[in-house]
Amino acid sequence: MTTKRELDFSAFPPGTVTEYTTLVCLACIFDIFTKQLGLAPRSAYSEIKRYSPTIKELTAREAVRPFFDSEEKNPRCPYCNAAKRWHARLDTQAIEGGKASDTARRALVKTLAKKGDQFPVLELKSDRRGAFFDWLDTLRVKLDLLEDGWLLDATRAFLERREPKTNWTAVFEGLRAIRPSARISEGWEREGSRLFLSPPLYNEALLVQYLISRSHEHGGRTLEGRLTLMELIRRLRRGGYLNAHSITSSDQFEILEKLLDEVAGSGQLKLYYIVDRREFLDKVKTVYASYAS
Ligand SMILES: [Zn+2]
């Protein structure tokens, strides 16, 4: 067997691609097809080869049979106890459609099309708000909220999403602090080991930090310390952010809705899911061989 080559997503701006991984148990699948549906192994094999999981199955936070998630090196199937050689890994990359990613996506899909059923591409109509919260969920899982560094990491992820063309790896090299600066009205500037953000950009970064860490009792943690939604809104009002974006409501949840439109964007969006079925197809073949013998 040849070594599995990872797909190259380096042409995509950070923040436009989200990766999902799940394991599928082929013993469970063969069991469903042969015992429950009564198919002969040969027909089960050709059905399973054609089978392509749905977006929901591939990206669910809580996997259901025959899918499961495990961090272990040699996991057992939680449903039938089958060993590792019966499992296949399915990697899925979700790409947010849009100006920043369309060229790279078209080029990638074109090369993948030559590989037949190894890489199905599934499309889903979504909206910017939904994509933003998916991004936020993925980010929350990646960050360690108990480590202080997460505030810088979260701000960097936000800036990468906001300004995908900037080389943020270089900007964040050796960075120690992020501060608002009244001297600049938009954008950012690096000075020594500090990154200065214009007040509007800084306030949006606070909102993202709040959304990542909010809990109902204590508010969220931000570069400005722990803030409740009310305190965050008060801060944005004082800094002129609400006025600048014509947000006039006095109800905090209505204000949050408007703020989300600013930060997440509004309107329709298309998501493209690229499914890597290579390991699945390989394993189906070996598992069938052991069934048929
Ligand atoms: Zn199983």
PDB file of C-alpha atoms and ligand atoms in Angstrom:
ATOM      1  CA  MET A   1       0.000   0.000   0.000  1.00  0.00           C
ATOM      2  CA  THR A   2       1.321   3.461  -0.837  1.00  0.00           C
ATOM      3  CA  THR A   3       1.685   6.063   1.879  1.00  0.00           C
ATOM      4  CA  LYS A   4      -1.349   8.223   2.160  1.00  0.00           C
ATOM      5  CA  ARG A   5      -0.730  11.711   0.868  1.00  0.00           C
ATOM      6  CA  GLU A   6      -2.382  14.546   2.688  1.00  0.00           C
ATOM      7  CA  LEU A   7      -4.304  16.940   0.509  1.00  0.00           C
ATOM      8  CA  ASP A   8      -2.693  20.320   0.078  1.00  0.00           C
ATOM      9  CA  PHE A   9      -4.768  23.196   1.466  1.00  0.00           C
ATOM     10  CA  SER A  10      -1.927  25.709   1.627  1.00  0.00           C
ATOM     11  CA  ALA A  11      -3.473  27.821  -1.141  1.00  0.00           C
ATOM     12  CA  PHE A  12      -6.515  28.515   1.069  1.00  0.00           C
ATOM     13  CA  PRO A  13      -6.518  31.521   3.404  1.00  0.00           C
ATOM     14  CA  PRO A  14      -6.648  30.468   7.081  1.00  0.00           C
ATOM     15  CA  GLY A  15     -10.130  30.437   8.524  1.00  0.00           C
ATOM     16  CA  THR A  16     -11.786  29.294   5.278  1.00  0.00           C
ATOM     17  CA  VAL A  17     -11.188  25.560   5.795  1.00  0.00           C
ATOM     18  CA  THR A  18     -12.435  23.479   8.722  1.00  0.00           C
ATOM     19  CA  GLU A  19     -11.345  19.898   9.206  1.00  0.00           C
ATOM     20  CA  TYR A  20     -13.517  17.109  10.568  1.00  0.00           C
ATOM     21  CA  THR A  21     -12.409  13.563  11.299  1.00  0.00           C
ATOM     22  CA  THR A  22     -14.475  10.554  12.187  1.00  0.00           C
ATOM     23  CA  LEU A  23     -13.941   6.798  12.328  1.00  0.00           C
ATOM     24  CA  VAL A  24     -16.332   4.334  10.799  1.00  0.00           C
ATOM     25  CA  CYS A  25     -16.583   0.673  11.796  1.00  0.00           C
ATOM     26  CA  LEU A  26     -16.757  -1.589   8.756  1.00  0.00           C
ATOM     27  CA  ALA A  27     -17.669  -4.616  10.884  1.00  0.00           C
ATOM     28  CA  CYS A  28     -20.789  -2.703  11.935  1.00  0.00           C
ATOM     29  CA  ILE A  29     -21.544  -1.723   8.324  1.00  0.00           C
ATOM     30  CA  PHE A  30     -21.115  -5.289   7.027  1.00  0.00           C
ATOM     31  CA  ASP A  31     -23.257  -6.472   9.904  1.00  0.00           C
ATOM     32  CA  ILE A  32     -26.042  -4.058   8.975  1.00  0.00           C
ATOM     33  CA  PHE A  33     -25.939  -5.063   5.300  1.00  0.00           C
ATOM     34  CA  THR A  34     -25.623  -8.837   5.761  1.00  0.00           C
ATOM     35  CA  LYS A  35     -27.582  -9.553   8.954  1.00  0.00           C
ATOM     36  CA  GLN A  36     -30.179  -6.790   9.080  1.00  0.00           C
ATOM     37  CA  LEU A  37     -30.738  -6.322   5.342  1.00  0.00           C
ATOM     38  CA  GLY A  38     -29.962  -9.943   4.443  1.00  0.00           C
ATOM     39  CA  LEU A  39     -27.553  -9.224   1.573  1.00  0.00           C
ATOM     40  CA  ALA A  40     -24.935 -11.755   0.459  1.00  0.00           C
ATOM     41  CA  PRO A  41     -21.353 -10.570   1.265  1.00  0.00           C
ATOM     42  CA  ARG A  42     -20.657  -9.885  -2.423  1.00  0.00           C
ATOM     43  CA  SER A  43     -23.664  -7.552  -2.829  1.00  0.00           C
ATOM     44  CA  ALA A  44     -22.986  -5.966   0.547  1.00  0.00           C
ATOM     45  CA  TYR A  45     -19.453  -5.232  -0.657  1.00  0.00           C
ATOM     46  CA  SER A  46     -20.560  -3.430  -3.802  1.00  0.00           C
ATOM     47  CA  GLU A  47     -23.214  -1.472  -1.883  1.00  0.00           C
ATOM     48  CA  ILE A  48     -20.727  -0.381   0.777  1.00  0.00           C
ATOM     49  CA  LYS A  49     -18.127   0.680  -1.809  1.00  0.00           C
ATOM     50  CA  ARG A  50     -20.688   3.030  -3.330  1.00  0.00           C
ATOM     51  CA  TYR A  51     -21.799   4.363   0.026  1.00  0.00           C
ATOM     52  CA  SER A  52     -20.851   7.953   0.737  1.00  0.00           C
ATOM     53  CA  PRO A  53     -21.644   9.313   4.207  1.00  0.00           C
ATOM     54  CA  THR A  54     -23.785  12.425   4.559  1.00  0.00           C
ATOM     55  CA  ILE A  55     -22.448  15.789   5.709  1.00  0.00           C
ATOM     56  CA  LYS A  56     -24.262  15.293   9.010  1.00  0.00           C
ATOM     57  CA  GLU A  57     -22.608  11.921   9.618  1.00  0.00           C
ATOM     58  CA  LEU A  58     -19.182  13.291   8.759  1.00  0.00           C
ATOM     59  CA  THR A  59     -19.338  16.410  10.904  1.00  0.00           C
ATOM     60  CA  ALA A  60     -21.599  15.463  13.858  1.00  0.00           C
ATOM     61  CA  ARG A  61     -20.254  16.390  17.292  1.00  0.00           C
ATOM     62  CA  GLU A  62     -21.805  13.199  18.685  1.00  0.00           C
ATOM     63  CA  ALA A  63     -21.135  10.298  16.333  1.00  0.00           C
ATOM     64  CA  VAL A  64     -23.764   7.526  15.950  1.00  0.00           C
ATOM     65  CA  ARG A  65     -23.329   3.907  14.782  1.00  0.00           C
ATOM     66  CA  PRO A  66     -21.436   2.949  12.649  1.00  0.00           C
ATOM     67  CA  PHE A  67     -19.441   6.165  13.252  1.00  0.00           C
ATOM     68  CA  PHE A  68     -17.415   6.886  16.355  1.00  0.00           C
ATOM     69  CA  ASP A  69     -14.665   9.178  17.585  1.00  0.00           C
ATOM     70  CA  SER A  70     -11.603   8.136  19.505  1.00  0.00           C
ATOM     71  CA  GLU A  71      -8.272   9.666  20.440  1.00  0.00           C
ATOM     72  CA  GLU A  72      -6.780   6.270  21.268  1.00  0.00           C
ATOM     73  CA  LYS A  73      -4.046   4.671  19.220  1.00  0.00           C
ATOM     74  CA  ASN A  74      -5.738   1.284  19.049  1.00  0.00           C
ATOM     75  CA  PRO A  75      -9.403   1.973  19.644  1.00  0.00           C
ATOM     76  CA  ARG A  76     -12.147  -0.654  19.770  1.00  0.00           C
ATOM     77  CA  CYS A  77     -15.499  -0.093  18.112  1.00  0.00           C
ATOM     78  CA  PRO A  78     -17.844   1.117  20.896  1.00  0.00           C
ATOM     79  CA  TYR A  79     -20.770  -0.781  19.297  1.00  0.00           C
ATOM     80  CA  CYS A  80     -19.318  -4.199  18.383  1.00  0.00           C
ATOM     81  CA  ASN A  81     -15.836  -4.149  19.933  1.00  0.00           C
ATOM     82  CA  ALA A  82     -14.137  -4.728  16.547  1.00  0.00           C
ATOM     83  CA  ALA A  83     -10.377  -4.051  16.476  1.00  0.00           C
ATOM     84  CA  LYS A  84      -8.570  -1.339  14.540  1.00  0.00           C
ATOM     85  CA  ARG A  85      -8.194  -3.237  11.256  1.00  0.00           C
ATOM     86  CA  TRP A  86     -11.984  -2.982  10.858  1.00  0.00           C
ATOM     87  CA  HIS A  87     -12.014   0.809  11.194  1.00  0.00           C
ATOM     88  CA  ALA A  88     -11.542   3.417   8.514  1.00  0.00           C
ATOM     89  CA  ARG A  89     -10.821   7.076   9.045  1.00  0.00           C
ATOM     90  CA  LEU A  90     -12.850   9.598   7.094  1.00  0.00           C
ATOM     91  CA  ASP A  91     -11.382  13.083   6.840  1.00  0.00           C
ATOM     92  CA  THR A  92     -13.583  15.892   5.640  1.00  0.00           C
ATOM     93  CA  GLN A  93     -12.538  19.433   4.811  1.00  0.00           C
ATOM     94  CA  ALA A  94     -15.282  22.032   4.766  1.00  0.00           C
ATOM     95  CA  ILE A  95     -14.469  25.040   2.609  1.00  0.00           C
ATOM     96  CA  GLU A  96     -16.373  28.297   2.949  1.00  0.00           C
ATOM     97  CA  GLY A  97     -17.271  29.515  -0.514  1.00  0.00           C
ATOM     98  CA  GLY A  98     -16.478  33.132  -1.377  1.00  0.00           C
ATOM     99  CA  LYS A  99     -14.015  35.451  -3.061  1.00  0.00           C
ATOM    100  CA  ALA A 100     -11.131  34.487  -0.776  1.00  0.00           C
ATOM    101  CA  SER A 101     -11.314  30.758  -1.490  1.00  0.00           C
ATOM    102  CA  ASP A 102     -13.077  30.212  -4.832  1.00  0.00           C
ATOM    103  CA  THR A 103     -10.004  30.097  -7.083  1.00  0.00           C
ATOM    104  CA  ALA A 104      -8.129  27.672  -4.832  1.00  0.00           C
ATOM    105  CA  ARG A 105     -11.227  25.493  -4.412  1.00  0.00           C
ATOM    106  CA  ARG A 106     -11.928  25.235  -8.152  1.00  0.00           C
ATOM    107  CA  ALA A 107      -8.321  24.218  -8.810  1.00  0.00           C
ATOM    108  CA  LEU A 108      -8.374  21.585  -6.071  1.00  0.00           C
ATOM    109  CA  VAL A 109     -11.741  20.126  -7.071  1.00  0.00           C
ATOM    110  CA  LYS A 110     -10.519  19.859 -10.638  1.00  0.00           C
ATOM    111  CA  THR A 111      -7.511  17.720  -9.656  1.00  0.00           C
ATOM    112  CA  LEU A 112      -9.638  15.603  -7.311  1.00  0.00           C
ATOM    113  CA  ALA A 113     -12.228  14.912 -10.017  1.00  0.00           C
ATOM    114  CA  LYS A 114      -9.590  12.833 -11.821  1.00  0.00           C
ATOM    115  CA  LYS A 115      -9.432  10.496  -8.847  1.00  0.00           C
ATOM    116  CA  GLY A 116     -13.006   9.291  -9.272  1.00  0.00           C
ATOM    117  CA  ASP A 117     -14.981   8.239  -6.200  1.00  0.00           C
ATOM    118  CA  GLN A 118     -12.080   8.714  -3.775  1.00  0.00           C
ATOM    119  CA  PHE A 119     -12.981  12.344  -3.150  1.00  0.00           C
ATOM    120  CA  PRO A 120     -16.672  13.170  -3.384  1.00  0.00           C
ATOM    121  CA  VAL A 121     -17.488  16.876  -3.022  1.00  0.00           C
ATOM    122  CA  LEU A 122     -20.747  17.671  -1.238  1.00  0.00           C
ATOM    123  CA  GLU A 123     -22.323  21.118  -1.347  1.00  0.00           C
ATOM    124  CA  LEU A 124     -24.454  22.745   1.300  1.00  0.00           C
ATOM    125  CA  LYS A 125     -26.282  26.072   1.262  1.00  0.00           C
ATOM    126  CA  SER A 126     -25.681  27.908   4.497  1.00  0.00           C
ATOM    127  CA  ASP A 127     -25.382  31.500   5.668  1.00  0.00           C
ATOM    128  CA  ARG A 128     -22.591  33.615   7.076  1.00  0.00           C
ATOM    129  CA  ARG A 129     -24.000  33.510  10.583  1.00  0.00           C
ATOM    130  CA  GLY A 130     -24.073  29.677  10.597  1.00  0.00           C
ATOM    131  CA  ALA A 131     -20.564  29.452   9.137  1.00  0.00           C
ATOM    132  CA  PHE A 132     -19.303  31.917  11.740  1.00  0.00           C
ATOM    133  CA  PHE A 133     -20.665  29.829  14.618  1.00  0.00           C
ATOM    134  CA  ASP A 134     -19.225  26.634  13.096  1.00  0.00           C
ATOM    135  CA  TRP A 135     -15.877  28.401  12.936  1.00  0.00           C
ATOM    136  CA  LEU A 136     -16.275  29.550  16.543  1.00  0.00           C
ATOM    137  CA  ASP A 137     -17.127  26.003  17.736  1.00  0.00           C
ATOM    138  CA  THR A 138     -14.093  24.548  15.989  1.00  0.00           C
ATOM    139  CA  LEU A 139     -11.887  27.267  17.452  1.00  0.00           C
ATOM    140  CA  ARG A 140     -13.229  26.678  20.973  1.00  0.00           C
ATOM    141  CA  VAL A 141     -12.315  22.972  20.747  1.00  0.00           C
ATOM    142  CA  LYS A 142      -8.776  23.812  19.592  1.00  0.00           C
ATOM    143  CA  LEU A 143      -8.052  26.401  22.284  1.00  0.00           C
ATOM    144  CA  ASP A 144      -7.127  25.577  25.859  1.00  0.00           C
ATOM    145  CA  LEU A 145      -9.220  28.083  27.791  1.00  0.00           C
ATOM    146  CA  LEU A 146      -7.312  27.346  30.997  1.00  0.00           C
ATOM    147  CA  GLU A 147      -4.067  28.638  29.452  1.00  0.00           C
ATOM    148  CA  ASP A 148      -3.660  32.405  29.289  1.00  0.00           C
ATOM    149  CA  GLY A 149      -2.287  32.246  25.749  1.00  0.00           C
ATOM    150  CA  TRP A 150      -5.692  31.427  24.330  1.00  0.00           C
ATOM    151  CA  LEU A 151      -6.702  35.097  24.191  1.00  0.00           C
ATOM    152  CA  LEU A 152      -3.846  35.846  21.790  1.00  0.00           C
ATOM    153  CA  ASP A 153      -4.576  32.687  19.774  1.00  0.00           C
ATOM    154  CA  ALA A 154      -8.268  33.557  19.545  1.00  0.00           C
ATOM    155  CA  THR A 155      -7.476  37.117  18.443  1.00  0.00           C
ATOM    156  CA  ARG A 156      -5.094  35.817  15.811  1.00  0.00           C
ATOM    157  CA  ALA A 157      -7.723  33.393  14.471  1.00  0.00           C
ATOM    158  CA  PHE A 158     -10.205  36.263  14.295  1.00  0.00           C
ATOM    159  CA  LEU A 159      -7.741  38.493  12.439  1.00  0.00           C
ATOM    160  CA  GLU A 160      -6.902  35.660  10.026  1.00  0.00           C
ATOM    161  CA  ARG A 161     -10.561  35.337   9.237  1.00  0.00           C
ATOM    162  CA  ARG A 162     -11.012  39.083   8.995  1.00  0.00           C
ATOM    163  CA  GLU A 163      -7.951  39.833   6.829  1.00  0.00           C
ATOM    164  CA  PRO A 164      -7.004  36.572   5.105  1.00  0.00           C
ATOM    165  CA  LYS A 165      -4.355  38.184   2.863  1.00  0.00           C
ATOM    166  CA  THR A 166      -2.093  39.290   5.727  1.00  0.00           C
ATOM    167  CA  ASN A 167       0.718  36.994   6.867  1.00  0.00           C
ATOM    168  CA  TRP A 168      -0.392  36.778  10.502  1.00  0.00           C
ATOM    169  CA  THR A 169       2.195  34.139  11.363  1.00  0.00           C
ATOM    170  CA  ALA A 170       4.846  36.807  10.835  1.00  0.00           C
ATOM    171  CA  VAL A 171       2.834  39.499  12.643  1.00  0.00           C
ATOM    172  CA  PHE A 172       2.369  37.262  15.710  1.00  0.00           C
ATOM    173  CA  GLU A 173       5.994  36.092  15.839  1.00  0.00           C
ATOM    174  CA  GLY A 174       7.319  36.908  19.337  1.00  0.00           C
ATOM    175  CA  LEU A 175       4.172  38.876  20.199  1.00  0.00           C
ATOM    176  CA  ARG A 176       3.481  39.452  23.903  1.00  0.00           C
ATOM    177  CA  ALA A 177       0.458  41.718  24.104  1.00  0.00           C
ATOM    178  CA  ILE A 178      -2.468  43.129  22.157  1.00  0.00           C
ATOM    179  CA  ARG A 179      -3.744  46.615  22.965  1.00  0.00           C
ATOM    180  CA  PRO A 180      -6.230  49.088  21.537  1.00  0.00           C
ATOM    181  CA  SER A 181      -4.745  52.259  20.113  1.00  0.00           C
ATOM    182  CA  ALA A 182      -6.606  55.520  19.655  1.00  0.00           C
ATOM    183  CA  ARG A 183      -3.859  56.705  17.306  1.00  0.00           C
ATOM    184  CA  ILE A 184      -5.080  54.505  14.467  1.00  0.00           C
ATOM    185  CA  SER A 185      -8.665  54.676  13.258  1.00  0.00           C
ATOM    186  CA  GLU A 186      -8.622  51.434  11.311  1.00  0.00           C
ATOM    187  CA  GLY A 187      -6.462  48.359  10.912  1.00  0.00           C
ATOM    188  CA  TRP A 188      -3.511  47.542  13.128  1.00  0.00           C
ATOM    189  CA  GLU A 189       0.184  48.143  13.678  1.00  0.00           C
ATOM    190  CA  ARG A 190       2.937  46.181  15.359  1.00  0.00           C
ATOM    191  CA  GLU A 191       5.341  47.987  17.646  1.00  0.00           C
ATOM    192  CA  GLY A 192       8.034  45.985  19.395  1.00  0.00           C
ATOM    193  CA  SER A 193       6.416  42.992  21.011  1.00  0.00           C
ATOM    194  CA  ARG A 194       2.968  44.591  21.035  1.00  0.00           C
ATOM    195  CA  LEU A 195       0.214  44.596  18.469  1.00  0.00           C
ATOM    196  CA  PHE A 196      -1.990  47.681  18.405  1.00  0.00           C
ATOM    197  CA  LEU A 197      -5.490  47.374  17.015  1.00  0.00           C
ATOM    198  CA  SER A 198      -7.732  50.254  16.022  1.00  0.00           C
ATOM    199  CA  PRO A 199     -10.598  50.578  18.522  1.00  0.00           C
ATOM    200  CA  PRO A 200     -13.282  49.052  16.229  1.00  0.00           C
ATOM    201  CA  LEU A 201     -11.085  46.046  15.428  1.00  0.00           C
ATOM    202  CA  TYR A 202     -10.136  45.634  19.088  1.00  0.00           C
ATOM    203  CA  ASN A 203     -13.794  45.731  20.128  1.00  0.00           C
ATOM    204  CA  GLU A 204     -14.698  43.068  17.580  1.00  0.00           C
ATOM    205  CA  ALA A 205     -11.855  40.911  18.896  1.00  0.00           C
ATOM    206  CA  LEU A 206     -13.310  41.324  22.417  1.00  0.00           C
ATOM    207  CA  LEU A 207     -16.699  40.200  21.129  1.00  0.00           C
ATOM    208  CA  VAL A 208     -15.148  37.065  19.610  1.00  0.00           C
ATOM    209  CA  GLN A 209     -13.314  36.330  22.883  1.00  0.00           C
ATOM    210  CA  TYR A 210     -16.555  36.840  24.767  1.00  0.00           C
ATOM    211  CA  LEU A 211     -18.459  34.465  22.444  1.00  0.00           C
ATOM    212  CA  ILE A 212     -15.793  31.763  22.820  1.00  0.00           C
ATOM    213  CA  SER A 213     -15.714  31.845  26.604  1.00  0.00           C
ATOM    214  CA  ARG A 214     -19.165  33.039  27.667  1.00  0.00           C
ATOM    215  CA  SER A 215     -21.051  31.122  30.278  1.00  0.00           C
ATOM    216  CA  HIS A 216     -24.407  32.216  31.593  1.00  0.00           C
ATOM    217  CA  GLU A 217     -23.334  33.082  35.123  1.00  0.00           C
ATOM    218  CA  HIS A 218     -19.987  34.752  34.754  1.00  0.00           C
ATOM    219  CA  GLY A 219     -19.860  36.317  31.308  1.00  0.00           C
ATOM    220  CA  GLY A 220     -16.907  35.760  29.001  1.00  0.00           C
ATOM    221  CA  ARG A 221     -13.170  36.216  29.379  1.00  0.00           C
ATOM    222  CA  THR A 222     -11.527  38.854  27.229  1.00  0.00           C
ATOM    223  CA  LEU A 223      -8.315  40.866  26.999  1.00  0.00           C
ATOM    224  CA  GLU A 224     -10.174  43.354  29.207  1.00  0.00           C
ATOM    225  CA  GLY A 225     -10.886  40.736  31.878  1.00  0.00           C
ATOM    226  CA  ARG A 226     -14.187  39.047  32.592  1.00  0.00           C
ATOM    227  CA  LEU A 227     -17.104  40.841  30.965  1.00  0.00           C
ATOM    228  CA  THR A 228     -20.829  40.202  31.023  1.00  0.00           C
ATOM    229  CA  LEU A 229     -22.749  40.969  27.829  1.00  0.00           C
ATOM    230  CA  MET A 230     -24.011  44.178  29.455  1.00  0.00           C
ATOM    231  CA  GLU A 231     -20.477  45.311  30.317  1.00  0.00           C
ATOM    232  CA  LEU A 232     -19.231  44.490  26.840  1.00  0.00           C
ATOM    233  CA  ILE A 233     -22.057  46.485  25.276  1.00  0.00           C
ATOM    234  CA  ARG A 234     -21.406  49.411  27.604  1.00  0.00           C
ATOM    235  CA  ARG A 235     -17.797  49.377  26.486  1.00  0.00           C
ATOM    236  CA  LEU A 236     -18.749  49.332  22.807  1.00  0.00           C
ATOM    237  CA  ARG A 237     -21.206  52.177  23.330  1.00  0.00           C
ATOM    238  CA  ARG A 238     -18.602  54.305  25.153  1.00  0.00           C
ATOM    239  CA  GLY A 239     -16.057  53.677  22.419  1.00  0.00           C
ATOM    240  CA  GLY A 240     -18.537  54.850  19.760  1.00  0.00           C
ATOM    241  CA  TYR A 241     -18.748  51.436  18.091  1.00  0.00           C
ATOM    242  CA  LEU A 242     -22.544  51.202  18.375  1.00  0.00           C
ATOM    243  CA  ASN A 243     -23.028  54.693  16.950  1.00  0.00           C
ATOM    244  CA  ALA A 244     -20.622  54.070  14.099  1.00  0.00           C
ATOM    245  CA  HIS A 245     -22.647  51.002  13.108  1.00  0.00           C
ATOM    246  CA  SER A 246     -26.045  52.693  13.651  1.00  0.00           C
ATOM    247  CA  ILE A 247     -27.004  50.317  16.439  1.00  0.00           C
ATOM    248  CA  THR A 248     -29.603  52.235  18.417  1.00  0.00           C
ATOM    249  CA  SER A 249     -31.521  49.539  20.287  1.00  0.00           C
ATOM    250  CA  SER A 250     -31.381  49.468  24.067  1.00  0.00           C
ATOM    251  CA  ASP A 251     -32.185  45.770  24.424  1.00  0.00           C
ATOM    252  CA  GLN A 252     -28.964  43.830  24.998  1.00  0.00           C
ATOM    253  CA  PHE A 253     -30.045  40.782  22.969  1.00  0.00           C
ATOM    254  CA  GLU A 254     -31.141  42.921  20.029  1.00  0.00           C
ATOM    255  CA  ILE A 255     -27.786  44.687  20.216  1.00  0.00           C
ATOM    256  CA  LEU A 256     -25.983  41.326  20.252  1.00  0.00           C
ATOM    257  CA  GLU A 257     -27.901  40.319  17.097  1.00  0.00           C
ATOM    258  CA  LYS A 258     -26.733  43.495  15.327  1.00  0.00           C
ATOM    259  CA  LEU A 259     -23.169  43.023  16.553  1.00  0.00           C
ATOM    260  CA  LEU A 260     -23.177  39.480  15.166  1.00  0.00           C
ATOM    261  CA  ASP A 261     -24.213  40.849  11.769  1.00  0.00           C
ATOM    262  CA  GLU A 262     -21.138  43.103  11.879  1.00  0.00           C
ATOM    263  CA  VAL A 263     -18.683  40.413  12.936  1.00  0.00           C
ATOM    264  CA  ALA A 264     -20.141  37.321  11.232  1.00  0.00           C
ATOM    265  CA  GLY A 265     -21.513  39.094   8.170  1.00  0.00           C
ATOM    266  CA  SER A 266     -24.973  38.359   6.842  1.00  0.00           C
ATOM    267  CA  GLY A 267     -26.405  36.712   3.752  1.00  0.00           C
ATOM    268  CA  GLN A 268     -26.071  33.375   2.002  1.00  0.00           C
ATOM    269  CA  LEU A 269     -22.966  31.262   1.760  1.00  0.00           C
ATOM    270  CA  LYS A 270     -22.081  27.961   0.162  1.00  0.00           C
ATOM    271  CA  LEU A 271     -20.071  25.290   1.943  1.00  0.00           C
ATOM    272  CA  TYR A 272     -18.107  22.644   0.048  1.00  0.00           C
ATOM    273  CA  TYR A 273     -17.231  19.402   1.829  1.00  0.00           C
ATOM    274  CA  ILE A 274     -14.359  17.429   0.377  1.00  0.00           C
ATOM    275  CA  VAL A 275     -14.478  13.865   1.685  1.00  0.00           C
ATOM    276  CA  ASP A 276     -11.353  11.723   1.674  1.00  0.00           C
ATOM    277  CA  ARG A 277     -12.617   8.155   1.114  1.00  0.00           C
ATOM    278  CA  ARG A 278      -9.236   6.601   0.292  1.00  0.00           C
ATOM    279  CA  GLU A 279      -8.754   4.732   3.552  1.00  0.00           C
ATOM    280  CA  PHE A 280     -12.415   3.721   3.561  1.00  0.00           C
ATOM    281  CA  LEU A 281     -12.148   2.149   0.078  1.00  0.00           C
ATOM    282  CA  ASP A 282      -8.886   0.356   0.973  1.00  0.00           C
ATOM    283  CA  LYS A 283     -10.282  -1.073   4.186  1.00  0.00           C
ATOM    284  CA  VAL A 284     -13.596  -2.148   2.624  1.00  0.00           C
ATOM    285  CA  LYS A 285     -11.585  -4.249   0.190  1.00  0.00           C
ATOM    286  CA  THR A 286      -9.496  -6.023   2.891  1.00  0.00           C
ATOM    287  CA  VAL A 287     -12.476  -6.506   5.174  1.00  0.00           C
ATOM    288  CA  TYR A 288     -14.500  -8.042   2.322  1.00  0.00           C
ATOM    289  CA  ALA A 289     -11.603 -10.386   1.525  1.00  0.00           C
ATOM    290  CA  SER A 290     -11.717 -11.738   5.066  1.00  0.00           C
ATOM    291  CA  TYR A 291     -15.534 -12.067   4.920  1.00  0.00           C
ATOM    292  CA  ALA A 292     -15.495 -13.935   1.617  1.00  0.00           C
ATOM    293  CA  SER A 293     -12.758 -16.385   2.595  1.00  0.00           C
TER     294      SER A 293
HETATM  295 ZN    ZN B   1     -18.403  -1.962  15.047  1.00  0.00          ZN
END
